[in-house]
Amino acid sequence: MKSFIYRQIFLIIFLLSGVHVFLAQNKYVYEKGVSYKNIEAQKIDDAIDLCSAVSSVVYEKSVPVDRHTLYYDVKLPEYACGIFFSRDYRPGDYHWPNNTNRLLPWKFSRLNEITRPDYAGIPSNSAPSVLGDVVLLWLTDNTYLFLKSLCGDNSLSWFQVNADGTLSLYVSTLGDDYLQRKIPLLLSSRTGDIYKTLNEAYDTLIRDKKISKLRKRTDKHYFEAFNYLGWCTWEHYHTDINETRILNDIDIIENSGIPVRYVLIDDGHVANKRRQLTGFIPDSICFPHQWERIIGRKTENGIRWMGLWFALSGYWLGISEKNDLPDRINDCLYQYNGSLLPGKSVRNIKNFYKSYVKTLKDFGFDFLKIDNQSFTLPLYMGGREVILRSKECNLALEKETYRQKIGLMNCMAQNTINTDHTLYSGVTRVSIDYKKYDKDMAKSHLYQSYANTLLFGQTVWPDHDMFHSCDTICGSLMARSKAMSGAPVYLSDAPDEFKSENIFPLIDEEGRIFRPLAPAVPTPESVFINPLIDGKAYRVFAPVGTESMSIICYNLNTRPEYEKVTASISKEDYDLLKTVTHNNFPDVDSILLYDWNFRKAIVLTDNYSVELTGFSDRLFHLCPIRKGWGIIGIQEKYLSPATIRIVSASPERIILDVLCAGTLVIWAEADGKHELRNIPINPGRISIEK
């Protein structure tokens, strides 16, 4: 009690003297370069025993009084290998819980491997952080165990991997207040199927409203603009944007013949002082007419939607005390550790985001890309109600964009508070920024995007980031991965450098994207490999069209001895379709394999092998043959089966709705013979006879 009184007196003296108070003496205040490894905490004697874990939420029901932070030993069952999901550790940089877009899959045979300096890891990234949010294990009894950290009313848990290979779980308020008597610790799920294990875990998470405000991806509305091709300013210009450049690029886009339907204006417009927001009106020098002329370029037959980048907490380091915001907004803010933040009450947080969203919508924008979300928690750390206020920022943004009918794209939103509170929004970035002409980063980007989709894809569509169609190293590979993601596809080339041969296979004549029914994830044997160093092919799959499945096989290896690897496809792979769609399809006569790259088809009997040389991919479609028909779709499009709808079929005739122009590819069997037909066609309904 005495120490508490002294601390209050100290703060009062400094406040009255006019000195700006920073809280660096508080161990929870977030600072660049500071790690929270082995943070001071009370150990709970009873370990969390997961040797017989089922799908459940583990709670602590008797938290010791007056404790900010606890930690537990976690007892794991015997495992063959696993993945630890955490950001990378870069000395002197920001660390957990600011995961930004850097949540990465670190594969191990024994947990202690990721603590060692010789851990091979991911070549284009730094060493793994030993503080993370998810553990996924392949157990020796051939079952799978999924463990996830959780957010409570005002508590947050996380895992720590120790040098001796043990696992600890920490839980804290990350601030001045004490833990409540009952708090959630972790979520566990265990089954004999990797996809069922993940699905059950997120079903459990969604049901428990004390730890999440979430809905399944399939239960959310997908914002209409994201069904179409877009363009973003970021990778071409970064922050060097202005009104003239954007208007000139819109002119080039409109004359390019590429049906771009939305423009996303990324960072570079925000009025700020030392990376803190000073107002919502854009920089007056770069945007002399504010947004009027740019918004005025929206047309029904051209660019229909405009999107704007902003940061959840104002700008990268919050909101400046010296700002031009209206009084009604400033009244919702309070000063803490050098920044203004929404709060202290939930009502103030809600009112701030109500004004925030309305202001940007009133400028004429149709959707928002809200970035730097995972840094909102660090801005509050060390104060009071840290977790509660951070969580309410995410929820207020979700509710206001939904209420005001404006689209939302989440970015740098990869910590537990962000991921577990996407109540309405349907899109979140799953990868580090894409970089043009960087082969190793491109490989890491693909690996991270697909692996993270195992987690994020349960509740959102996984944004693989923008890309350059003109990238000579991986433009076509990136285009195909964007198609398989099912998420927004937006270019970032200079518009006069668009490569149509990498763009038109994604879309129809109006710019509408051909999307899978669910986002692509790794096949079971690819989940627990590191495809960058293990010398194996990496395979991903997605359900596409009526009853088909698309598979991409990659060589992502970075070591010269793995310049060539072999992948194989079998008819058993088609069974994965039932696993991810939860549908019981009628039995098929046989499975047709279509090699998209080489335009050939075979009936799968034995394994089909393909050699991958260098950084490369091969796209295949597995299509059922029923009543003697195998429908592949328009061959010019990456996701060919998504370009048609089967209306009816009999042994003599099939009726299809064709969704775009091109070459319709159909397999037909009759009287012991078969043929692969290539039919030039326009959109519409067609009847085909054998």
XYZ file of C-alpha atoms in Angstrom:
690
model
C 0.000 0.000 0.000
C 2.839 2.378 0.921
C 4.565 1.847 -2.431
C 1.307 2.552 -4.208
C 0.910 5.882 -2.358
C 4.507 6.905 -3.156
C 3.937 6.163 -6.826
C 0.803 8.299 -6.923
C 2.584 11.192 -5.193
C 5.449 10.924 -7.700
C 3.071 11.137 -10.653
C 1.102 14.050 -9.166
C 4.280 16.080 -8.533
C 5.464 15.621 -12.097
C 2.062 16.387 -13.587
C 1.744 19.595 -11.549
C 5.256 20.667 -12.539
C 4.317 20.495 -16.218
C 6.858 17.788 -17.001
C 5.646 15.279 -19.603
C 5.398 11.916 -17.847
C 6.571 8.734 -19.531
C 6.126 5.391 -17.852
C 9.333 3.593 -18.756
C 9.744 2.422 -15.164
C 6.650 0.210 -15.604
C 7.803 -3.247 -16.782
C 4.812 -3.586 -19.099
C 5.275 -0.338 -21.011
C 6.116 -1.282 -24.573
C 9.464 -0.145 -25.901
C 11.330 -0.855 -29.096
C 13.991 -3.488 -28.531
C 12.471 -4.778 -25.271
C 11.529 -8.459 -25.084
C 8.956 -9.910 -22.703
C 10.744 -13.237 -22.466
C 10.868 -14.508 -18.863
C 8.894 -11.518 -17.629
C 8.416 -11.398 -13.879
C 5.438 -13.578 -12.963
C 4.100 -15.853 -10.239
C 4.445 -19.508 -11.080
C 1.378 -21.690 -10.532
C 2.442 -25.050 -9.137
C -0.141 -27.134 -10.979
C 0.996 -27.690 -14.562
C -1.442 -27.585 -17.485
C -1.560 -31.263 -18.474
C -2.521 -31.725 -22.133
C -1.629 -35.399 -22.452
C -5.310 -36.301 -22.708
C -6.575 -33.008 -24.098
C -9.861 -32.708 -25.989
C -11.479 -29.708 -27.635
C -11.913 -27.321 -24.733
C -11.069 -23.962 -23.210
C -8.812 -24.222 -20.166
C -9.640 -21.704 -17.432
C -7.878 -20.731 -14.218
C -10.648 -20.428 -11.639
C -8.598 -19.442 -8.593
C -6.209 -16.680 -9.561
C -4.110 -15.549 -6.561
C -5.073 -12.079 -5.356
C -3.191 -8.966 -6.446
C -1.308 -10.578 -9.336
C -0.585 -8.969 -12.692
C 1.030 -12.005 -14.374
C 1.079 -15.777 -13.899
C 2.886 -18.567 -15.661
C 2.411 -22.322 -15.948
C 4.399 -25.293 -17.109
C 2.595 -27.001 -19.988
C 2.816 -30.783 -20.115
C 2.635 -32.033 -23.710
C 1.939 -35.549 -25.007
C 4.597 -37.321 -27.060
C 4.895 -35.710 -30.469
C 6.673 -36.464 -33.747
C 6.981 -32.835 -34.900
C 5.185 -29.545 -34.788
C 4.868 -25.892 -35.754
C 5.232 -22.903 -33.467
C 3.521 -19.775 -34.782
C 5.301 -16.603 -33.694
C 6.836 -13.518 -35.243
C 10.549 -13.322 -35.992
C 12.982 -11.890 -33.465
C 15.089 -8.968 -34.665
C 17.380 -7.387 -32.036
C 16.561 -3.730 -31.497
C 13.213 -4.043 -33.279
C 9.689 -4.287 -31.930
C 8.786 -7.693 -30.457
C 5.744 -9.682 -29.333
C 2.890 -8.788 -28.931
C 3.352 -6.506 -31.944
C 3.104 -9.356 -34.459
C 2.291 -6.936 -37.313
C 2.144 -9.150 -40.444
C 5.010 -11.314 -39.230
C 3.309 -14.352 -37.674
C 5.384 -17.183 -39.151
C 5.303 -21.011 -39.068
C 8.453 -22.382 -37.378
C 8.711 -26.119 -37.954
C 10.492 -28.324 -35.393
C 11.089 -31.942 -34.484
C 11.812 -30.940 -30.868
C 10.692 -27.615 -29.436
C 14.143 -26.588 -28.236
C 15.343 -26.396 -31.856
C 13.767 -22.987 -32.355
C 15.722 -21.575 -29.388
C 19.101 -22.532 -30.858
C 21.275 -20.055 -32.790
C 21.823 -22.626 -35.584
C 18.090 -23.098 -36.238
C 17.710 -23.000 -40.037
C 14.267 -21.430 -39.999
C 13.128 -19.270 -42.888
C 16.090 -17.900 -44.868
C 14.602 -14.502 -45.710
C 13.558 -13.826 -42.107
C 15.278 -13.434 -38.763
C 15.339 -16.037 -35.982
C 12.018 -17.099 -34.454
C 10.674 -15.351 -31.397
C 10.225 -17.815 -28.535
C 7.037 -15.947 -27.569
C 4.082 -16.946 -29.694
C 0.374 -17.562 -29.978
C -0.174 -21.038 -31.464
C 1.346 -24.528 -31.184
C 0.352 -27.286 -33.626
C 1.615 -30.811 -32.952
C 1.573 -34.094 -34.850
C 1.475 -36.637 -32.062
C 3.108 -40.071 -32.046
C -0.328 -41.754 -31.923
C -1.055 -40.105 -35.314
C -3.455 -37.531 -33.904
C -3.089 -33.748 -33.972
C -3.070 -31.296 -31.073
C -3.795 -27.603 -31.576
C -3.083 -25.074 -28.796
C -3.989 -21.397 -28.946
C -3.487 -18.414 -26.632
C -6.579 -16.464 -25.569
C -7.889 -13.036 -24.721
C -10.135 -12.641 -21.680
C -12.049 -9.627 -20.371
C -8.788 -7.974 -19.399
C -6.163 -10.704 -19.766
C -3.997 -12.072 -22.541
C -2.099 -15.364 -22.642
C 0.918 -16.396 -24.693
C 3.333 -19.314 -25.035
C 7.044 -19.291 -24.336
C 9.394 -21.964 -25.691
C 12.273 -22.611 -23.304
C 15.841 -23.654 -24.115
C 15.316 -27.077 -22.525
C 12.444 -27.827 -24.907
C 9.664 -27.237 -22.395
C 6.678 -25.007 -22.999
C 5.363 -22.341 -20.619
C 2.118 -20.417 -20.761
C 1.970 -16.845 -19.452
C -1.140 -14.785 -18.780
C -1.193 -11.119 -17.815
C -3.102 -7.852 -17.775
C 0.046 -6.235 -19.246
C -0.692 -3.259 -17.075
C -1.263 -1.793 -13.612
C -4.433 -3.686 -12.757
C -4.693 -7.203 -11.358
C -5.993 -10.363 -12.960
C -9.585 -11.326 -12.291
C -10.383 -14.385 -10.195
C -11.320 -16.492 -13.258
C -9.423 -16.131 -16.535
C -9.063 -18.117 -19.779
C -5.656 -19.688 -20.384
C -5.654 -21.619 -23.644
C -7.742 -23.386 -26.235
C -6.992 -27.007 -27.136
C -8.296 -29.349 -29.800
C -7.271 -32.915 -30.650
C -8.554 -35.283 -33.365
C -7.200 -37.756 -35.899
C -7.624 -35.310 -38.825
C -5.607 -32.103 -39.117
C -8.416 -30.080 -40.703
C -11.057 -31.367 -38.278
C -8.750 -30.479 -35.371
C -8.545 -26.863 -36.556
C -12.214 -26.647 -37.413
C -13.301 -27.923 -33.996
C -10.887 -25.551 -32.281
C -12.410 -22.507 -33.941
C -15.949 -23.764 -33.403
C -15.115 -23.917 -29.696
C -13.519 -20.462 -29.794
C -16.548 -18.909 -31.490
C -19.030 -20.501 -29.077
C -17.342 -19.059 -25.989
C -18.291 -15.363 -26.057
C -16.037 -14.638 -23.069
C -12.931 -15.161 -25.227
C -13.964 -14.012 -28.697
C -16.352 -11.990 -30.785
C -16.135 -13.987 -33.995
C -18.034 -15.698 -36.738
C -16.956 -18.323 -39.213
C -15.772 -17.109 -42.599
C -18.728 -18.828 -44.251
C -21.187 -16.891 -42.062
C -19.889 -13.456 -43.070
C -20.815 -11.103 -45.885
C -18.025 -10.662 -48.435
C -17.735 -7.032 -49.497
C -18.766 -6.709 -53.137
C -15.754 -4.699 -54.365
C -13.395 -7.496 -53.308
C -14.990 -9.773 -55.897
C -13.287 -7.634 -58.535
C -9.751 -6.764 -59.603
C -8.161 -3.792 -57.826
C -5.029 -1.641 -57.844
C -3.091 -0.297 -54.843
C -0.571 2.535 -54.682
C 1.758 1.013 -52.080
C 4.365 -1.227 -53.703
C 4.942 1.141 -56.622
C 5.009 4.440 -54.723
C 5.184 3.573 -51.017
C 4.442 6.900 -49.252
C 5.446 9.078 -52.223
C 1.918 9.744 -53.468
C -0.045 12.849 -54.370
C -3.229 13.873 -56.120
C -1.610 14.395 -59.534
C 0.100 11.012 -59.595
C -3.024 9.131 -58.601
C -5.171 10.937 -61.172
C -2.569 10.264 -63.890
C -2.481 6.577 -62.946
C -6.272 6.385 -63.076
C -6.057 7.754 -66.630
C -3.540 5.047 -67.565
C -5.631 2.314 -65.908
C -8.746 3.380 -67.773
C -6.862 3.244 -71.095
C -5.031 -0.014 -70.353
C -7.785 -2.439 -71.294
C -7.384 -4.079 -67.861
C -10.746 -3.973 -66.010
C -9.540 -2.630 -62.654
C -12.646 -1.888 -60.605
C -11.253 -0.341 -57.429
C -8.305 1.796 -56.380
C -6.836 1.521 -52.889
C -4.915 4.613 -51.760
C -2.331 3.393 -49.287
C -0.116 5.229 -46.768
C 1.339 8.611 -47.739
C -1.679 10.899 -47.361
C -2.054 11.052 -43.561
C -1.520 14.395 -41.835
C 0.886 13.633 -39.013
C 3.605 14.912 -36.737
C 6.371 12.471 -35.774
C 4.231 9.567 -37.012
C 1.235 10.612 -34.905
C -2.093 11.609 -36.456
C -2.891 15.336 -36.519
C -6.101 15.188 -38.558
C -8.256 13.154 -40.951
C -7.992 15.696 -43.780
C -5.129 14.635 -46.077
C -1.864 16.514 -46.392
C -2.784 19.815 -48.060
C 0.389 20.079 -50.153
C 0.074 16.633 -51.742
C -3.732 16.699 -51.906
C -4.758 20.339 -52.480
C -8.339 19.392 -53.321
C -8.523 16.854 -50.520
C -10.277 13.797 -52.027
C -12.824 15.512 -54.262
C -11.113 15.047 -57.643
C -10.012 11.480 -56.954
C -13.416 10.360 -55.678
C -14.941 12.090 -58.685
C -13.266 9.545 -60.967
C -15.564 6.722 -59.867
C -17.769 5.474 -62.706
C -20.134 2.555 -63.146
C -18.237 1.185 -66.154
C -14.737 1.824 -64.855
C -13.357 2.255 -61.358
C -16.463 1.725 -59.224
C -15.027 1.782 -55.725
C -12.346 3.727 -53.859
C -10.575 2.487 -50.746
C -8.409 4.347 -48.237
C -5.591 3.212 -45.956
C -5.613 4.290 -42.324
C -4.194 3.044 -39.012
C -6.329 1.671 -36.188
C -4.804 3.911 -33.531
C -4.665 7.013 -35.755
C -1.207 6.668 -37.276
C 1.851 4.513 -36.601
C 2.486 5.923 -33.104
C -1.020 6.995 -32.198
C -2.557 10.479 -32.142
C -0.718 13.727 -31.526
C -1.761 16.021 -28.670
C -1.291 18.871 -31.154
C -4.001 17.958 -33.626
C -6.764 19.508 -35.724
C -9.420 16.970 -34.778
C -12.894 18.241 -33.825
C -13.673 18.635 -30.141
C -16.146 15.739 -30.264
C -13.259 13.437 -31.241
C -10.711 14.897 -28.829
C -13.266 14.456 -26.042
C -13.032 10.687 -26.657
C -9.250 10.593 -26.183
C -6.899 10.556 -23.221
C -3.169 11.128 -22.915
C -0.949 8.167 -22.138
C 2.783 7.660 -22.546
C 3.296 10.321 -25.205
C 0.182 9.709 -27.293
C -3.543 10.316 -27.295
C -5.561 7.087 -27.271
C -9.271 6.245 -27.520
C -10.762 5.738 -24.037
C -10.794 5.552 -21.097
C -14.400 4.379 -21.200
C -15.859 1.907 -23.667
C -18.369 4.594 -24.623
C -15.554 6.960 -25.624
C -13.896 4.245 -27.702
C -17.159 3.559 -29.516
C -17.754 7.264 -30.157
C -14.223 7.742 -31.466
C -14.581 4.991 -34.074
C -18.076 6.136 -34.971
C -16.604 9.518 -35.939
C -13.461 7.956 -37.461
C -15.420 5.725 -39.853
C -18.049 8.360 -40.661
C -15.391 10.973 -41.495
C -13.628 8.689 -43.972
C -16.888 7.478 -45.468
C -18.116 11.062 -45.909
C -15.034 11.771 -48.021
C -16.563 9.302 -50.492
C -14.599 6.120 -49.765
C -16.316 2.759 -50.075
C -13.942 0.625 -48.004
C -11.029 0.981 -45.613
C -7.754 -0.849 -45.237
C -7.015 -0.495 -41.519
C -3.355 -1.161 -40.770
C -1.045 -1.337 -37.733
C -3.765 -3.040 -35.705
C -1.420 -5.171 -33.635
C 0.411 -2.038 -32.425
C -2.697 -0.694 -30.710
C -2.170 -3.079 -27.782
C 1.443 -1.916 -27.212
C 0.294 1.709 -27.126
C -1.943 0.905 -24.153
C 0.505 -1.422 -22.367
C 1.531 -0.467 -18.845
C -1.703 1.416 -18.114
C -5.061 0.238 -16.894
C -7.587 -1.974 -18.704
C -4.954 -2.563 -21.375
C -6.517 -5.660 -22.917
C -10.074 -4.401 -22.554
C -9.392 -1.088 -24.281
C -7.348 -2.648 -27.077
C -10.069 -5.197 -27.694
C -12.785 -2.543 -27.694
C -10.884 -0.618 -30.401
C -11.071 -3.641 -32.681
C -14.721 -4.274 -31.867
C -15.729 -0.645 -32.331
C -14.075 -0.607 -35.751
C -15.859 -3.849 -36.695
C -19.248 -2.628 -35.544
C -18.999 0.827 -37.104
C -17.816 -0.328 -40.528
C -20.629 -2.885 -40.474
C -23.246 -0.375 -39.289
C -22.155 2.286 -41.760
C -21.937 -0.266 -44.590
C -18.323 0.385 -45.517
C -15.932 -2.449 -46.416
C -13.011 -3.432 -44.186
C -9.652 -4.987 -45.028
C -7.548 -5.796 -41.924
C -3.767 -5.435 -42.026
C -0.948 -5.944 -39.511
C -3.624 -7.649 -37.425
C -1.953 -10.866 -36.359
C -2.068 -10.868 -32.576
C -4.725 -12.673 -30.549
C -6.802 -9.589 -29.787
C -7.075 -8.770 -33.505
C -7.676 -12.269 -34.834
C -10.311 -13.197 -32.249
C -12.490 -10.113 -32.712
C -13.213 -9.919 -36.442
C -16.937 -10.065 -35.810
C -18.056 -8.883 -39.247
C -15.047 -8.256 -41.492
C -14.146 -10.947 -43.983
C -10.541 -10.204 -45.012
C -7.232 -10.121 -43.098
C -3.634 -10.025 -44.334
C -1.797 -13.279 -43.649
C 1.676 -12.393 -44.937
C 4.625 -10.064 -44.732
C 4.683 -7.468 -47.507
C 5.352 -8.815 -50.975
C 8.600 -7.531 -52.521
C 9.202 -7.281 -56.264
C 12.106 -9.292 -57.754
C 13.010 -10.909 -54.406
C 13.045 -14.689 -54.941
C 13.670 -15.793 -51.345
C 11.061 -13.395 -49.964
C 8.584 -14.636 -52.555
C 9.129 -18.216 -51.410
C 8.736 -17.243 -47.768
C 5.663 -15.194 -48.685
C 3.948 -18.192 -50.267
C 4.829 -20.503 -47.372
C 3.664 -18.028 -44.721
C 0.451 -17.190 -46.583
C -0.700 -20.778 -46.986
C 0.413 -21.949 -43.522
C -1.292 -19.016 -41.793
C -4.479 -19.768 -43.703
C -4.805 -22.934 -41.617
C -5.556 -20.533 -38.748
C -6.922 -17.313 -40.250
C -8.931 -19.061 -42.954
C -11.365 -20.361 -40.358
C -12.823 -16.884 -39.839
C -11.650 -14.640 -42.734
C -10.465 -14.810 -46.319
C -6.646 -14.682 -46.272
C -5.252 -11.621 -48.031
C -1.936 -12.655 -49.677
C -1.087 -8.977 -50.312
C -0.823 -7.073 -53.593
C 1.586 -8.104 -56.347
C 3.298 -6.936 -59.525
C 2.023 -8.666 -62.639
C 5.266 -7.549 -64.316
C 7.535 -9.307 -61.772
C 9.769 -11.404 -64.047
C 10.775 -13.717 -61.193
C 7.357 -14.709 -59.904
C 4.563 -12.619 -61.468
C 2.656 -15.645 -62.783
C 3.247 -17.708 -59.617
C 1.922 -14.877 -57.489
C -1.112 -14.484 -59.721
C -2.014 -18.154 -59.290
C -1.534 -18.005 -55.533
C -3.857 -14.980 -55.348
C -6.443 -16.949 -57.308
C -6.175 -19.870 -54.886
C -6.490 -17.594 -51.837
C -10.026 -16.512 -52.713
C -9.216 -13.133 -51.151
C -8.932 -9.687 -52.800
C -6.629 -9.539 -55.820
C -5.050 -6.132 -56.274
C -2.164 -5.129 -58.490
C 0.597 -2.715 -57.508
C 2.523 -2.319 -60.786
C 2.947 1.032 -62.387
C -0.219 0.888 -64.532
C 1.758 1.207 -67.756
C 3.637 -1.995 -66.812
C 0.620 -4.284 -66.364
C 1.186 -7.740 -67.890
C -2.151 -8.870 -69.227
C -1.023 -12.487 -69.637
C -0.775 -12.763 -65.832
C -3.965 -10.811 -65.138
C -6.687 -12.010 -67.509
C -6.508 -15.665 -66.300
C -7.749 -14.344 -62.940
C -10.903 -12.569 -64.118
C -13.802 -12.357 -66.515
C -14.372 -9.554 -68.999
C -15.834 -7.288 -66.288
C -12.943 -7.774 -63.894
C -14.780 -10.226 -61.643
C -12.393 -12.713 -60.029
C -12.895 -16.447 -60.327
C -12.674 -17.584 -56.703
C -12.511 -20.951 -54.933
C -15.194 -22.076 -52.488
C -12.652 -21.973 -49.648
C -9.094 -20.624 -49.422
C -6.193 -22.900 -50.321
C -4.335 -24.633 -47.478
C -1.419 -27.103 -47.402
C -2.161 -30.768 -48.063
C -1.654 -32.994 -44.982
C 1.922 -34.048 -45.814
C 2.894 -30.410 -46.445
C 1.583 -29.027 -43.141
C 4.571 -30.219 -41.108
C 7.456 -29.503 -43.476
C 9.576 -26.433 -44.036
C 9.392 -26.276 -47.840
C 12.245 -23.766 -47.994
C 14.912 -26.163 -46.702
C 13.491 -29.701 -46.437
C 14.042 -30.710 -50.067
C 10.390 -31.588 -50.637
C 7.639 -30.304 -52.876
C 4.988 -28.146 -51.226
C 1.371 -28.780 -52.185
C -1.758 -26.737 -51.520
C -5.388 -27.332 -52.493
C -8.747 -25.566 -52.649
C -12.312 -26.621 -53.561
C -13.304 -24.987 -56.837
C -16.502 -24.981 -58.892
C -19.298 -27.456 -58.355
C -17.354 -30.549 -57.246
C -13.766 -30.005 -58.359
C -10.511 -29.356 -56.563
C -7.445 -27.400 -57.619
C -3.928 -28.290 -56.490
C -0.710 -26.324 -56.915
C 2.620 -28.091 -56.468
C 5.579 -25.808 -55.641
C 9.334 -26.041 -55.454
C 10.106 -23.409 -52.808
C 13.473 -24.820 -51.772
C 16.307 -22.331 -51.302
C 19.205 -24.806 -51.221
C 21.007 -25.628 -54.492
C 20.947 -29.389 -53.846
C 17.148 -29.220 -54.132
C 17.037 -27.509 -57.507
C 14.783 -30.359 -58.639
C 12.046 -31.979 -56.552
C 9.220 -34.349 -57.419
C 5.567 -33.998 -56.471
C 2.834 -36.557 -56.977
C -0.942 -36.485 -57.163
C -3.271 -39.418 -56.500
C -6.998 -40.000 -56.738
C -7.062 -40.157 -52.930
C -6.246 -36.440 -52.921
C -9.794 -35.831 -54.125
C -11.071 -37.025 -50.737
C -9.664 -33.828 -49.220
C -12.582 -32.029 -50.869
C -15.028 -33.602 -48.422
C -12.800 -32.687 -45.490
C -12.739 -28.949 -46.145
C -16.265 -28.491 -47.558
C -17.982 -30.869 -45.087
C -20.112 -32.119 -47.990
C -20.819 -35.743 -48.868
C -20.610 -35.758 -52.641
C -22.135 -38.651 -54.624
C -19.750 -41.399 -55.635
C -17.809 -40.730 -58.811
C -17.013 -43.064 -61.701
C -13.402 -41.885 -61.725
C -11.224 -38.792 -61.234
C -9.908 -36.716 -64.114
C -6.585 -34.922 -63.663
C -6.147 -31.813 -65.795
C -2.654 -30.330 -66.123
C -3.372 -26.616 -66.562
C 0.168 -25.700 -67.654
C 0.332 -28.309 -70.437
C -3.391 -28.507 -71.283
C -3.649 -32.278 -71.002
C -5.946 -34.638 -69.108
C -5.718 -38.209 -67.827
C -7.914 -40.461 -65.733
C -6.129 -40.979 -62.426
C -5.364 -44.601 -61.623
C -1.823 -44.586 -60.238
C 0.070 -41.656 -58.746
C 0.854 -38.922 -61.247
C 4.361 -37.499 -60.750
C 5.696 -34.128 -61.823
C 9.228 -32.740 -61.600
C 9.632 -29.145 -60.451
C 12.860 -27.365 -61.397
C 13.933 -24.216 -59.588
C 11.412 -21.765 -58.191
C 8.341 -23.047 -60.000
C 4.772 -24.255 -59.687
C 2.324 -26.556 -61.509
C -1.428 -26.126 -61.381
C -3.781 -29.124 -61.619
C -7.532 -29.631 -61.430
C -9.129 -32.813 -60.097
C -12.576 -33.150 -61.639
C -15.099 -35.960 -61.058
C -16.278 -38.057 -63.994
C -19.994 -38.840 -63.714
C -22.272 -40.321 -66.336
C -19.346 -40.206 -68.716
C -18.746 -36.441 -68.340
C -15.749 -34.658 -66.856
C -16.152 -30.870 -66.851
C -12.938 -28.877 -66.610
C -14.097 -25.393 -67.608
C -12.519 -22.492 -69.508
C -8.890 -23.476 -69.951
C -7.532 -19.915 -70.218
C -8.525 -19.165 -66.606
C -6.413 -20.346 -63.672
C -9.406 -21.724 -61.786
C -11.058 -23.333 -64.799
C -13.742 -25.264 -62.835
C -14.979 -21.977 -61.327
C -15.949 -20.719 -64.802
C -18.896 -23.087 -65.295
C -22.031 -24.262 -63.484
C -23.501 -27.700 -64.165
C -27.250 -27.343 -64.680
C -28.044 -31.001 -65.434
C -26.356 -34.126 -66.783
C -27.430 -37.424 -68.292
C -25.383 -40.093 -70.078
C -26.355 -38.476 -73.393
C -26.384 -34.754 -72.655
C -24.998 -32.113 -70.317
C -26.272 -28.561 -69.826
C -23.893 -25.912 -68.534
C -23.910 -22.240 -67.667
C -20.619 -20.788 -68.948
C -19.484 -17.650 -67.121
C -16.917 -16.195 -69.534
C -15.615 -16.434 -73.066
C -12.796 -18.812 -73.940
C -12.117 -22.455 -74.694
C -14.410 -24.845 -72.853
C -12.649 -28.132 -72.060
C -14.802 -31.233 -71.543
C -13.993 -34.921 -71.162
C -16.580 -37.224 -72.756
C -16.809 -41.041 -72.519
C -19.065 -43.307 -74.565
C -18.951 -46.881 -75.876
C -15.559 -47.568 -74.265
C -13.975 -44.532 -75.903
C -13.114 -41.066 -74.615
C -12.160 -37.683 -76.000
C -11.024 -34.303 -74.684
C -13.095 -31.652 -76.405
C -11.985 -28.024 -76.800
C -14.962 -25.807 -77.644
C -14.607 -22.045 -78.371
C -17.515 -20.432 -76.560
C -19.092 -17.230 -75.287
C -20.851 -16.772 -71.934
C -24.300 -18.305 -71.641
C -26.130 -21.627 -71.379
C -24.990 -24.471 -73.588
C -26.246 -27.997 -74.205
C -23.679 -30.591 -75.329
C -24.484 -34.004 -76.750
C -22.231 -37.033 -76.767
